[in-house]
Short mmCIF file of C-alpha atoms in Angstrom, two decimals:
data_model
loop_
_atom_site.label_atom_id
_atom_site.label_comp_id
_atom_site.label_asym_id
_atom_site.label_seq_id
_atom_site.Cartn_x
_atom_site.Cartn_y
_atom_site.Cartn_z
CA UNK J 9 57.46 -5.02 -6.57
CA UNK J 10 54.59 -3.39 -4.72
CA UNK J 11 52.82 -3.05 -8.21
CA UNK J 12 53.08 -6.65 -9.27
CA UNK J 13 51.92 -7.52 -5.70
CA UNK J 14 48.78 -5.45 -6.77
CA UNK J 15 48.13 -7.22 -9.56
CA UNK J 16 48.40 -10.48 -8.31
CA UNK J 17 46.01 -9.76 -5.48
CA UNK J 18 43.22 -8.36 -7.97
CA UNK J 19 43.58 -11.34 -10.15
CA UNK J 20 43.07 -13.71 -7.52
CA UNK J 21 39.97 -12.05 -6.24
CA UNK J 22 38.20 -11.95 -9.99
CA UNK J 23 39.18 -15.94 -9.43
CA UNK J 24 37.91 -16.50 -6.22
CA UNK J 25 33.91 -17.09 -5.63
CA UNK J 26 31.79 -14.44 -3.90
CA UNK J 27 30.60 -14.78 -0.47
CA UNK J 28 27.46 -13.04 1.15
CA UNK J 29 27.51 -11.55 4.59
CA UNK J 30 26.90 -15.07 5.92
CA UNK J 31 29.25 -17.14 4.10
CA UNK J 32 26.88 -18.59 1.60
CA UNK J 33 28.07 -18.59 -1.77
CA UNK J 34 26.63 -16.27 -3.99
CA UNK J 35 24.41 -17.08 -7.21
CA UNK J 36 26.87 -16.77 -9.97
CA UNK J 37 24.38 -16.55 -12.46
CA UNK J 38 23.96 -13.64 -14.62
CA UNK J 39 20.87 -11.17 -13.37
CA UNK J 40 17.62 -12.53 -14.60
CA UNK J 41 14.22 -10.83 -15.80
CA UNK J 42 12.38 -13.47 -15.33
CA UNK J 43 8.47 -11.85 -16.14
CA UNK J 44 9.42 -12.61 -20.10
CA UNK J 45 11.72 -15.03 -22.15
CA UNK J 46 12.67 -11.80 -24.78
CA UNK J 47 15.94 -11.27 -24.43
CA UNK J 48 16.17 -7.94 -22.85
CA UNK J 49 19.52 -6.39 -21.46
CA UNK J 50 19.35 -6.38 -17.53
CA UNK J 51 21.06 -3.71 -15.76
CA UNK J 52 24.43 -4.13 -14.28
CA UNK J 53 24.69 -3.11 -10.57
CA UNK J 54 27.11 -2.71 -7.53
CA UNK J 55 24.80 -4.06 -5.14
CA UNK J 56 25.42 -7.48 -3.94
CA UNK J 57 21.77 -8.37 -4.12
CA UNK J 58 19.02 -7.55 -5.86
CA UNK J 59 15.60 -7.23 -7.25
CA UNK J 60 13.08 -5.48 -8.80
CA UNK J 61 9.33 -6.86 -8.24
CA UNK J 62 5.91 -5.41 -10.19
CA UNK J 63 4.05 -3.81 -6.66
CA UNK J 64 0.91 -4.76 -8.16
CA UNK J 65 1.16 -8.43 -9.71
CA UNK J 66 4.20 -9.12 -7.91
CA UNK J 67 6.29 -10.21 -10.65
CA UNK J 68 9.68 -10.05 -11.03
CA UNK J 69 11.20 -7.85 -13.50
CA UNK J 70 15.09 -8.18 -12.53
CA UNK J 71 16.92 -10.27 -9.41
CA UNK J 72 20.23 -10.55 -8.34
CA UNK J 73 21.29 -12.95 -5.71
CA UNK J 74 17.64 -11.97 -4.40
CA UNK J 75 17.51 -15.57 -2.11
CA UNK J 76 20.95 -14.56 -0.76
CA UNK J 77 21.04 -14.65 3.15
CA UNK J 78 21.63 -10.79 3.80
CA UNK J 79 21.95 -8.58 6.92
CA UNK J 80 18.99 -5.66 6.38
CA UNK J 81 19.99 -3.28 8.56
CA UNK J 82 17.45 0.03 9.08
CA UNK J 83 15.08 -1.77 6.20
CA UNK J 84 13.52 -4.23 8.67
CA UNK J 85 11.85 -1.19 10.11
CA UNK J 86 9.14 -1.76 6.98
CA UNK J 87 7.95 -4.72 8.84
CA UNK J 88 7.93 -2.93 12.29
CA UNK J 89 5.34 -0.37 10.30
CA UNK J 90 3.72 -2.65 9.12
CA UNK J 91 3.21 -4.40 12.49
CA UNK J 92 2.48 -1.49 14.01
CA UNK J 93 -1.03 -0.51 11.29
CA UNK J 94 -1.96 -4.11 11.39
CA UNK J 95 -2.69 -4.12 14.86
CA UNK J 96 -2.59 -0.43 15.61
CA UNK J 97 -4.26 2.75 16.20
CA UNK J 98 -2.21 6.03 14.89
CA UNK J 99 -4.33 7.96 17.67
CA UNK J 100 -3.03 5.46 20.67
CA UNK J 101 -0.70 7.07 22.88
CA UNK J 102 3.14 5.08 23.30
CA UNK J 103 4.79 5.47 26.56
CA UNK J 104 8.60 4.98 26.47
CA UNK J 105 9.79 2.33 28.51
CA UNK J 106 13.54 2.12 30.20
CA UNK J 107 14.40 -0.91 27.74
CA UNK J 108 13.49 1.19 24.74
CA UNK J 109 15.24 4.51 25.68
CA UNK J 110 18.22 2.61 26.54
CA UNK J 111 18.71 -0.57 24.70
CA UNK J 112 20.18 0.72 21.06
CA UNK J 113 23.64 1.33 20.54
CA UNK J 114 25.34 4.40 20.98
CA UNK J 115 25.49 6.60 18.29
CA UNK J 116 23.18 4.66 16.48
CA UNK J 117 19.91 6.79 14.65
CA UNK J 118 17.57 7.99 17.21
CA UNK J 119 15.07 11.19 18.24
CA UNK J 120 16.25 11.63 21.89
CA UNK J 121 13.17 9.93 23.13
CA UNK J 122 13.21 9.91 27.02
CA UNK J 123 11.94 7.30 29.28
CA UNK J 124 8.26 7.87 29.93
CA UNK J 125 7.65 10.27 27.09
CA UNK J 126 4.69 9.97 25.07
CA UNK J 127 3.71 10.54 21.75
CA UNK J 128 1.06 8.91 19.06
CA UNK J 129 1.99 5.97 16.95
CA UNK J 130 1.28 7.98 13.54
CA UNK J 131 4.53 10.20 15.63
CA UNK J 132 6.13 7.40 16.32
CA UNK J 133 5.96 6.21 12.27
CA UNK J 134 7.16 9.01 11.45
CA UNK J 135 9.90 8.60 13.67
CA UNK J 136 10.81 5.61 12.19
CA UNK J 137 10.23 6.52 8.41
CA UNK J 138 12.54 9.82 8.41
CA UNK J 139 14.67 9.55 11.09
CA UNK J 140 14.74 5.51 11.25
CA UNK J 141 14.51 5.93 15.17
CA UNK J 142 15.74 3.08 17.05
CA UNK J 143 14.49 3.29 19.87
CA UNK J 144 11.20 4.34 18.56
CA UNK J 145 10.97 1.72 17.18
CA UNK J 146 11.61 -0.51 20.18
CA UNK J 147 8.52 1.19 21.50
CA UNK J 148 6.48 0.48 18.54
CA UNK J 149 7.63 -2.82 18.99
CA UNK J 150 6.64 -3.36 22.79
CA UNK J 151 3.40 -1.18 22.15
CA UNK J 152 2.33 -3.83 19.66
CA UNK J 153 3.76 -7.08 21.60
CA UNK J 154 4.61 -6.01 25.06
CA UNK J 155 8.03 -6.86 24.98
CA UNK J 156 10.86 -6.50 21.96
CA UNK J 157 11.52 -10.61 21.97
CA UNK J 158 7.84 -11.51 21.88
CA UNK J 159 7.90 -8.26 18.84
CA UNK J 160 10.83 -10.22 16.67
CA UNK J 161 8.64 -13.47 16.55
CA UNK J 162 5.90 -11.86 15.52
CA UNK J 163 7.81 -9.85 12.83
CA UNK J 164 9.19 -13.32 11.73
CA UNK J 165 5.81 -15.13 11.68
CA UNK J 166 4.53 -12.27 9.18
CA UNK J 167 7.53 -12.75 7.30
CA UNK J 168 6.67 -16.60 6.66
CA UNK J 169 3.11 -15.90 5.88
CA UNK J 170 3.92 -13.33 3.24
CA UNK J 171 5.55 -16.00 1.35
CA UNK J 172 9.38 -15.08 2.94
CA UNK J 173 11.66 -17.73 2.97
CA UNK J 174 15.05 -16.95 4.41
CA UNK J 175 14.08 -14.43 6.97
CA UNK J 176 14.65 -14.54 11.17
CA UNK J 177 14.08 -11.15 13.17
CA UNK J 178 15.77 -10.58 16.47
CA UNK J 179 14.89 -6.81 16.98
CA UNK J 180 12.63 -4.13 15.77
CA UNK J 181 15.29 -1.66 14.38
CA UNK J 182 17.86 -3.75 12.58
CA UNK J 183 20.79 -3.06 14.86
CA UNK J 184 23.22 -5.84 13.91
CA UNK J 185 23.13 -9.42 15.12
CA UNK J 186 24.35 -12.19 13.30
CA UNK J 187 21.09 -14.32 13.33
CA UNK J 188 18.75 -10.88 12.32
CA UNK J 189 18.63 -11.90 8.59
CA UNK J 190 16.59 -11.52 4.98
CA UNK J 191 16.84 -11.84 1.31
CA UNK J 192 15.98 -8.89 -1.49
CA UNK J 193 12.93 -11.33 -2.51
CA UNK J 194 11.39 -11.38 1.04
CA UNK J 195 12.72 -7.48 1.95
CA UNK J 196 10.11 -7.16 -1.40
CA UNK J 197 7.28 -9.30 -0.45
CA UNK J 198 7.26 -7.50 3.12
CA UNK J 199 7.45 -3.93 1.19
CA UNK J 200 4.79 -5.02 -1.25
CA UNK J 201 2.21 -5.84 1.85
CA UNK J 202 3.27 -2.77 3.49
CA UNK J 203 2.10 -0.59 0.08
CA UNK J 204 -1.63 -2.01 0.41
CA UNK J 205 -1.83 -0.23 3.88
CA UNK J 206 -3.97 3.18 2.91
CA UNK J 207 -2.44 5.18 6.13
CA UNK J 208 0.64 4.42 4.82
CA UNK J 209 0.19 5.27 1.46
CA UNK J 210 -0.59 9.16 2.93
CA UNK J 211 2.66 8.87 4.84
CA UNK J 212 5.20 7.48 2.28
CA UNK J 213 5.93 10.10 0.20
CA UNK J 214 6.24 13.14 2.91
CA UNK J 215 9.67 13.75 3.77
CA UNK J 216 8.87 16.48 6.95
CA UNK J 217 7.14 15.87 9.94
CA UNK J 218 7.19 17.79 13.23
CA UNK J 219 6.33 16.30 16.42
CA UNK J 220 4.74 19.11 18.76
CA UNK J 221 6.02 19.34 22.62
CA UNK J 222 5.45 16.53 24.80
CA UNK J 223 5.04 15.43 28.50
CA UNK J 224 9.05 15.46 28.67
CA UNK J 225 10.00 17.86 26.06
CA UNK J 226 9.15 21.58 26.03
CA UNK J 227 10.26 21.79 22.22
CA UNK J 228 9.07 20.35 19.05
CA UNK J 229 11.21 17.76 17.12
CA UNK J 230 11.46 18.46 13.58
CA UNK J 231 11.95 15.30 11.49
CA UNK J 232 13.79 15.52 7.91
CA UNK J 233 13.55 12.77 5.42
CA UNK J 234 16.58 10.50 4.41
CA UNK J 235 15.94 9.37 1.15
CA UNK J 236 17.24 11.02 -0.90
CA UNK J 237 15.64 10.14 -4.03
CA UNK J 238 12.42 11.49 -2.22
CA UNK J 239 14.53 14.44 -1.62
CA UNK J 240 13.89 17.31 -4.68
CA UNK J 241 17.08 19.63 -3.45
CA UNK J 242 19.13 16.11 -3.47
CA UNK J 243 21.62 14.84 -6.71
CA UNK J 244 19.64 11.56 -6.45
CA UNK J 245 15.95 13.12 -6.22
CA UNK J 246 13.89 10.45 -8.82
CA UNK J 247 11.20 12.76 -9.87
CA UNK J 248 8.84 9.16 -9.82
CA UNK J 249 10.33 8.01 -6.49
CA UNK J 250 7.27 7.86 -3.99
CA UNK J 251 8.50 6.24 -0.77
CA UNK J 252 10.96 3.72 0.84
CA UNK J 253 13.26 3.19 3.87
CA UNK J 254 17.09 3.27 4.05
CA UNK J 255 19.42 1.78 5.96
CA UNK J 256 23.02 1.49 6.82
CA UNK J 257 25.50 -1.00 9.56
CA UNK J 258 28.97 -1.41 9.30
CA UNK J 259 27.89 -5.16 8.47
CA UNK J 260 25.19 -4.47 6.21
CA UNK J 261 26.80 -1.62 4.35
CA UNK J 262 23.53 0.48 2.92
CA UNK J 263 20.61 -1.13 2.03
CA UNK J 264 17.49 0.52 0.65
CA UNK J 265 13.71 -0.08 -0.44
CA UNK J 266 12.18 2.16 -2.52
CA UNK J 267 8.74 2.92 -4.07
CA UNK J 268 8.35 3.81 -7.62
CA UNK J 269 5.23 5.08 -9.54
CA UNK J 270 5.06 5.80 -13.62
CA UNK J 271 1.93 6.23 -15.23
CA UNK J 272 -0.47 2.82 -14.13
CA UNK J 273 2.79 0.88 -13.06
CA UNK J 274 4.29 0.59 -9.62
CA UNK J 275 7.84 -0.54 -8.81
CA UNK J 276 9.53 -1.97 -5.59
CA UNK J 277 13.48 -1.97 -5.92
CA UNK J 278 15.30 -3.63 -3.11
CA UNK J 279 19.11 -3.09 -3.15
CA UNK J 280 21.20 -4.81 -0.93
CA UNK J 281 24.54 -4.04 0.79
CA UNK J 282 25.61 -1.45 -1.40
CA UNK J 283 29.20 0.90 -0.78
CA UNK J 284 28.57 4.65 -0.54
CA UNK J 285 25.53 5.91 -2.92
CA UNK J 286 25.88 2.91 -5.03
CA UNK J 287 22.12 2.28 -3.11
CA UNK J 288 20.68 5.20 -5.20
CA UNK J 289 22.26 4.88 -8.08
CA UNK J 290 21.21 1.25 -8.26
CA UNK J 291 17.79 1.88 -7.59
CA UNK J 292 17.43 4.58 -10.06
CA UNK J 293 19.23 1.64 -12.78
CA UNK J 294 16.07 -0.73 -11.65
CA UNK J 295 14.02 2.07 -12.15
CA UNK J 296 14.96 3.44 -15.58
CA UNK J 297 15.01 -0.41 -16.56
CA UNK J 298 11.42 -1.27 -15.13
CA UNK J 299 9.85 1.18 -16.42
CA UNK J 300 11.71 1.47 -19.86
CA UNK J 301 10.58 -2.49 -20.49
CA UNK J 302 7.65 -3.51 -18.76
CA UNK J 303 3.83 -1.63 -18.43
CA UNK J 304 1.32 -2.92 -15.52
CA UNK J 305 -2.31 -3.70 -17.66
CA UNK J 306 -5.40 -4.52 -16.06
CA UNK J 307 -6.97 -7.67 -17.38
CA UNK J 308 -10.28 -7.03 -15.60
CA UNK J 309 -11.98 -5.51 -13.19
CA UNK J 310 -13.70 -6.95 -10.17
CA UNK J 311 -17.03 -4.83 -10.61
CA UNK J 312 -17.27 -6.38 -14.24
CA UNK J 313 -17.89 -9.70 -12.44
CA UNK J 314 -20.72 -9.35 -9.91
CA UNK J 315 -22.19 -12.40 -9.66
CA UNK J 316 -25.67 -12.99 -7.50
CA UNK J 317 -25.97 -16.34 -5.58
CA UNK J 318 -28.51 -17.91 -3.69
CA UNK J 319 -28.04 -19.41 0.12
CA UNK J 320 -30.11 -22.26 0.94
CA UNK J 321 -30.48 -24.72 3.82
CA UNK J 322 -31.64 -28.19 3.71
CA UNK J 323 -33.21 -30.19 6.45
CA UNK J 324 -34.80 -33.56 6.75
CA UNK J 325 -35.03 -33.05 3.05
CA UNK J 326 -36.24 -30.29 2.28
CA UNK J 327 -34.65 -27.41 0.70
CA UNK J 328 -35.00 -23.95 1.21
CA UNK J 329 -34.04 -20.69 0.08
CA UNK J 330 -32.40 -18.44 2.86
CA UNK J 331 -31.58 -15.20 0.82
CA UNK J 332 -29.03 -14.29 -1.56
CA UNK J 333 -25.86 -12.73 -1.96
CA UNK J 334 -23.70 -10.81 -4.28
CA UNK J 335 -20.19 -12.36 -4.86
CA UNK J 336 -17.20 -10.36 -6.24
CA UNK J 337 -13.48 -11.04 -7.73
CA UNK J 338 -11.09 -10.35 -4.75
CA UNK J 339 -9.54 -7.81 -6.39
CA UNK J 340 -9.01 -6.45 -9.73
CA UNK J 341 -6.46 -8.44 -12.00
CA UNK J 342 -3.53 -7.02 -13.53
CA UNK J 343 -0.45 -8.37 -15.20
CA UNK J 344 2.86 -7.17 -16.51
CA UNK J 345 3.75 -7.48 -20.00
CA UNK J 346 6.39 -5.92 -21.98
CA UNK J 347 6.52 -2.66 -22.84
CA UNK J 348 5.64 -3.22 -26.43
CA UNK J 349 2.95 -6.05 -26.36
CA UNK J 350 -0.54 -6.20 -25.65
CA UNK J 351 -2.60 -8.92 -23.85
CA UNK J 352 -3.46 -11.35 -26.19
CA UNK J 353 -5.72 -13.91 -26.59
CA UNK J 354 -7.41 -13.00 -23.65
CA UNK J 355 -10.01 -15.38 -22.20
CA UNK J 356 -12.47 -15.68 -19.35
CA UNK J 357 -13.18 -18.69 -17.39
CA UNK J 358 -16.21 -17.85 -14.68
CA UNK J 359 -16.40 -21.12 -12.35
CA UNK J 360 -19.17 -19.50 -10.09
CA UNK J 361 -22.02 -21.75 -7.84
CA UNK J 362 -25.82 -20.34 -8.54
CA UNK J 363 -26.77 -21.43 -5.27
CA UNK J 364 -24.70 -22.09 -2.27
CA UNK J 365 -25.15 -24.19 1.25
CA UNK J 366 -25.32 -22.24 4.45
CA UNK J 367 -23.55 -20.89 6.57
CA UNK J 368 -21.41 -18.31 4.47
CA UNK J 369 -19.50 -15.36 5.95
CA UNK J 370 -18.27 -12.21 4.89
CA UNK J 371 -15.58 -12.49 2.60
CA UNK J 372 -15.39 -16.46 2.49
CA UNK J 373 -14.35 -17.30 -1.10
CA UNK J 374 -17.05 -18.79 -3.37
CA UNK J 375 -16.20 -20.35 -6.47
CA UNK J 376 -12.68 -18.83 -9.23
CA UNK J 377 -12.34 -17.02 -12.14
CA UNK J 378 -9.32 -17.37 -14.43
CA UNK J 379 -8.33 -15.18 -16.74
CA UNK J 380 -6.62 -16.92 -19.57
CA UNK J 381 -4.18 -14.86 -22.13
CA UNK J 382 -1.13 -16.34 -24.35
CA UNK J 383 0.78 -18.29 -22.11
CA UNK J 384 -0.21 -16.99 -18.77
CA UNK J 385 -3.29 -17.99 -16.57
CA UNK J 386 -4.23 -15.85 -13.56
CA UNK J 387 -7.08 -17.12 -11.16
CA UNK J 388 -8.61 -15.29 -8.24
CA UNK J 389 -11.69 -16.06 -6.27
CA UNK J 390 -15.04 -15.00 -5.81
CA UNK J 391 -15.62 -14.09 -2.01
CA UNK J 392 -19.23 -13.26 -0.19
CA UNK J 393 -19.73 -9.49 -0.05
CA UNK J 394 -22.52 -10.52 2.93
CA UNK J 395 -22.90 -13.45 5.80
CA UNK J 396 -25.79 -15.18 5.73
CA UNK J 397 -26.40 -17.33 8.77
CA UNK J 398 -27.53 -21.08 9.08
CA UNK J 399 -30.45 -21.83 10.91
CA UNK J 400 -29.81 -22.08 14.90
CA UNK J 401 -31.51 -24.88 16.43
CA UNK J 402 -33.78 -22.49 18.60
CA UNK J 403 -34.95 -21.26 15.48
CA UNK J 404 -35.62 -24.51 14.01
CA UNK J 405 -37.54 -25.39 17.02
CA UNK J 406 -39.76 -21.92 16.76
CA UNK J 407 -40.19 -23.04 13.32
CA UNK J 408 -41.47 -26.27 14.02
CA UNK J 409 -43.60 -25.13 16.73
CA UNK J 410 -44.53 -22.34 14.27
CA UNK J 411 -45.40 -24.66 11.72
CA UNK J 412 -47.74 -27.11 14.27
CA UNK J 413 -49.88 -24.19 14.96
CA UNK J 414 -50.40 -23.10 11.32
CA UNK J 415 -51.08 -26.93 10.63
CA UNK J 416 -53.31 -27.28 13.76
CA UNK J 417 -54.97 -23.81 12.36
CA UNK J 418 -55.60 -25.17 9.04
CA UNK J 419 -57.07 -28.13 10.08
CA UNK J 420 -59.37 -26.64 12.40
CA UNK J 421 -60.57 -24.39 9.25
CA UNK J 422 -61.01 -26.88 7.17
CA UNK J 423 -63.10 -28.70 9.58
CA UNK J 424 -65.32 -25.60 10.20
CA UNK J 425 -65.88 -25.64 6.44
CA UNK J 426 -66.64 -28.98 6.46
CA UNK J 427 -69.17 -28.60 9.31
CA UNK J 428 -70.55 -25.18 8.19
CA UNK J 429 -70.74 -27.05 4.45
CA UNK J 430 -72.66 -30.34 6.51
CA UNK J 431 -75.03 -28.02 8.17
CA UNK J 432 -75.86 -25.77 4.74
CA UNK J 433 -76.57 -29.08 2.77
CA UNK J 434 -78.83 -30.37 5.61
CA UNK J 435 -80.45 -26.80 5.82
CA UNK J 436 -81.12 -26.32 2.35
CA UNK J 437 -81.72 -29.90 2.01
CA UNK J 438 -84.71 -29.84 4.60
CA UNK J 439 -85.84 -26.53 3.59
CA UNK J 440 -86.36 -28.50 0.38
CA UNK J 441 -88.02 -31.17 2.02
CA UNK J 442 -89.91 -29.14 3.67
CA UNK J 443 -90.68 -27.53 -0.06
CA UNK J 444 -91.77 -30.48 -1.76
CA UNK J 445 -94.17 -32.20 1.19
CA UNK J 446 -95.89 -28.65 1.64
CA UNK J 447 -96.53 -28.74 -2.48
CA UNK J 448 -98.02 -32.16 -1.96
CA UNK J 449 -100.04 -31.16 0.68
CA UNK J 450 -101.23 -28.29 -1.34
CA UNK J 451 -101.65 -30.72 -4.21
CA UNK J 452 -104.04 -33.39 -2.32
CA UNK J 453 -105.88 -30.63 -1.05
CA UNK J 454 -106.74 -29.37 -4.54
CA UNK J 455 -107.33 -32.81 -5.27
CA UNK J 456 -109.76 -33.21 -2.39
CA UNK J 457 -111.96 -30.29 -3.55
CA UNK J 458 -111.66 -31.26 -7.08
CA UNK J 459 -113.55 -34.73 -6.11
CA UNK J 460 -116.44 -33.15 -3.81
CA UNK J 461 -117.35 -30.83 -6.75
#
């Protein structure tokens, strides 16, 4: 009897549709890899969501239920990092407030940070990246904000301009609440910002830190990694694993980002409420999959590209020439292909100004350039590698007045040449006057004689 109830109960849950954390129904769709239309076998995984996104083109290579409303857990401390370099210094000093200290659950991941203590933020990152302290990063939070609420909208705002759709922060850790919320796609996007950070590029792949003594504590904390596929001595070490965050609720179930590097391509996996180490065995899957199928080529570089562009100015008409400027592709251009194609076709559209109105700034972007190959077009922009100013009005005036006296100068030399040119003509002209009655004299004299003989 008890066996047949069994069976009955597991063959009305492969019936029944699947539900995400927040009752949405889940995308029964198979898992998609949607960077090419070659049929190529996607992975099959435990996690309820998914995805696996190209770190430097931002494609994506595999997703599962990646737009799925999803509770993040310890993950959403990626965007308290990245808060916290955005608008940071890793030498400023963090004080711990009461609220900090004392707001996070018991038992939940911590340091034993103690109201008042200080440390720097690059301790406090660390803090958060291998020990995923709380309330460290409640302080990172305030430090950045002022207060943990003011923090969450921030962390939010971010979210939306990174291109996240279906993501609402409450908190700066992750602790559960039932309106602290995002997807695999944005948890990706966020990660993928996060990477272009250089001081956290040196951070992401230590797994030991040690924070010396402090104002409140007399011995130093040594902090261990928890990732274990950054872990060598762990089952799940990925020898091409190079960062990431994990993170675990009793509502979220573990979550985990992770960084991957092979050769010239870079991997983000994003694996959502997974059941015991389903997390790194799932990532690994993405991994082995990623790699095994797609490369990372560059289709060209921004120094190729330099382009030289001249500011100018016009003003009641007339046109002139302020300087020029060098302008530059915002960035190198790389795409993801399959593993056994090549770019093909490749072509180079260079929409580019040769001269250019001012004012222009540093960095403004200043005409595109498209890179064209099979199917695919890229475009990126040209931006100002200098500012050039316009003209200021008490410039303009100086110019004028400038300009007056030059005029007023030129005149006045040209009618000094004229004058010294009058009085030359009437010198030489009497002189010769004087010339040609003095040879007449001289003349009718001889004459005179000439007669009396």
């Amino acid at each position: 009897m008890k066996q047949s109830f069994l069976i009955f109960i597991l063959s009305l849950s492969l019936t029944m549709p699947c539900f995400s954390a927040f009752g949405e129904t889940i995308q029964g769709d198979s898992p998609t890899n949607p960077v090419t239309t070659e049929t190529i076998k996607a992975p099959e995984l435990n996690a309820e969501a998914a995805i696996l996104m190209d770190a430097t083109t931002g494609e994506i290579l595999y997703e599962k239920n990646s737009k799925s409303k999803m509770y993040p857990a310890s993950i959403t401390k990626i965007m308290t990092v990245l808060l916290a370099l955005e608008k940071g210094n890793l030498n400023d000093t963090i004080t711990f407030s009461h609220d900090a200290v004392y707001s996070i659950e018991p038992g939940s991941a911590h340091i034993a940070m103690q109201e008042g203590e200080q440390i720097t933020l690059e301790q406090a990152l660390y803090g958060i990246l291998l020990r995923s302290a709380n309330e460290v990063a409640n302080a990172v939070g305030e430090y950045v904000d002022g207060s943990i609420p003011a923090f969450a909208q921030h962390m939010t705002q971010r979210a939306k301009e990174l291109g996240c759709e279906s993501t609402n922060f409450l908190n700066a850790n992750g602790l559960f609440d039932e309106n602290h919320y995002t997807t695999a796609y944005d948890m990706a996007c966020i990660a993928r910002e996060l990477l272009k950070q250089e001081a956290y590029q040196k951070m992401m792949s230590n797994t030991y830190y040690e924070i010396p003594p402090t104002n409140k504590q007399t011995e130093t904390r040594y902090l261990h990694g928890q990732h274990q596929m950054l872990n060598p001595k762990s089952i799940y070490y990925y020898e091409y694993a190079t960062g990431g965050k994990t993170g675990y609720t009793w509502e979220a179930l573990n979550t985990l980002v992770t960084f991957a590097k092979k050769g010239d391509t870079q991997l983000i996996a994003v694996v959502l409420k997974c059941k015991g180490a389903e997390h790194y065995v799932d990532s690994k899957t993405l991994f082995e999959y990623g790699f095994s199928n797609f490369q990372t080529v560059k289709v060209f570089s921004a120094r190729d590209y330099i382009k030289t562009v001249n500011v100018v100015e016009t003003y009641k008409n007339k046109t002139t020439t302020l300087g020029s400027i060098q302008v530059v592709p915002k960035e190198d251009v790389y795409k993801t292909i399959a593993t056994n194609t090549t770019l093909s076709d490749l072509k180079i559209d260079v929409n580019c100004p040769e001269t250019i109105d001012a004012p222009i700034s540093e960095g403004q972007e200043i005409g595109t350039i498209t890179a064209k190959t099979g199917k695919d077009t890229i475009t990126t922009s040209f931006v100002a590698q200098s500012a050039v100013a316009a003209t200021s009005e008490e410039a303009r005036l100086a110019q004028e007045k400038e300009s007056k006296v030059k005029l007023l100068k030129t005149i006045g030399t040209i009618s000094l040449g004229i004058l010294l040119s009058c009085l030359i003509v009437f010198a030489v002209t009497r002189t010769i006057g004087h010339l040609k009655r003095k040879r007449r004299k001289r003349l009718r004299t001889l004459r005179r004689k000439k007669y009396r003989r």
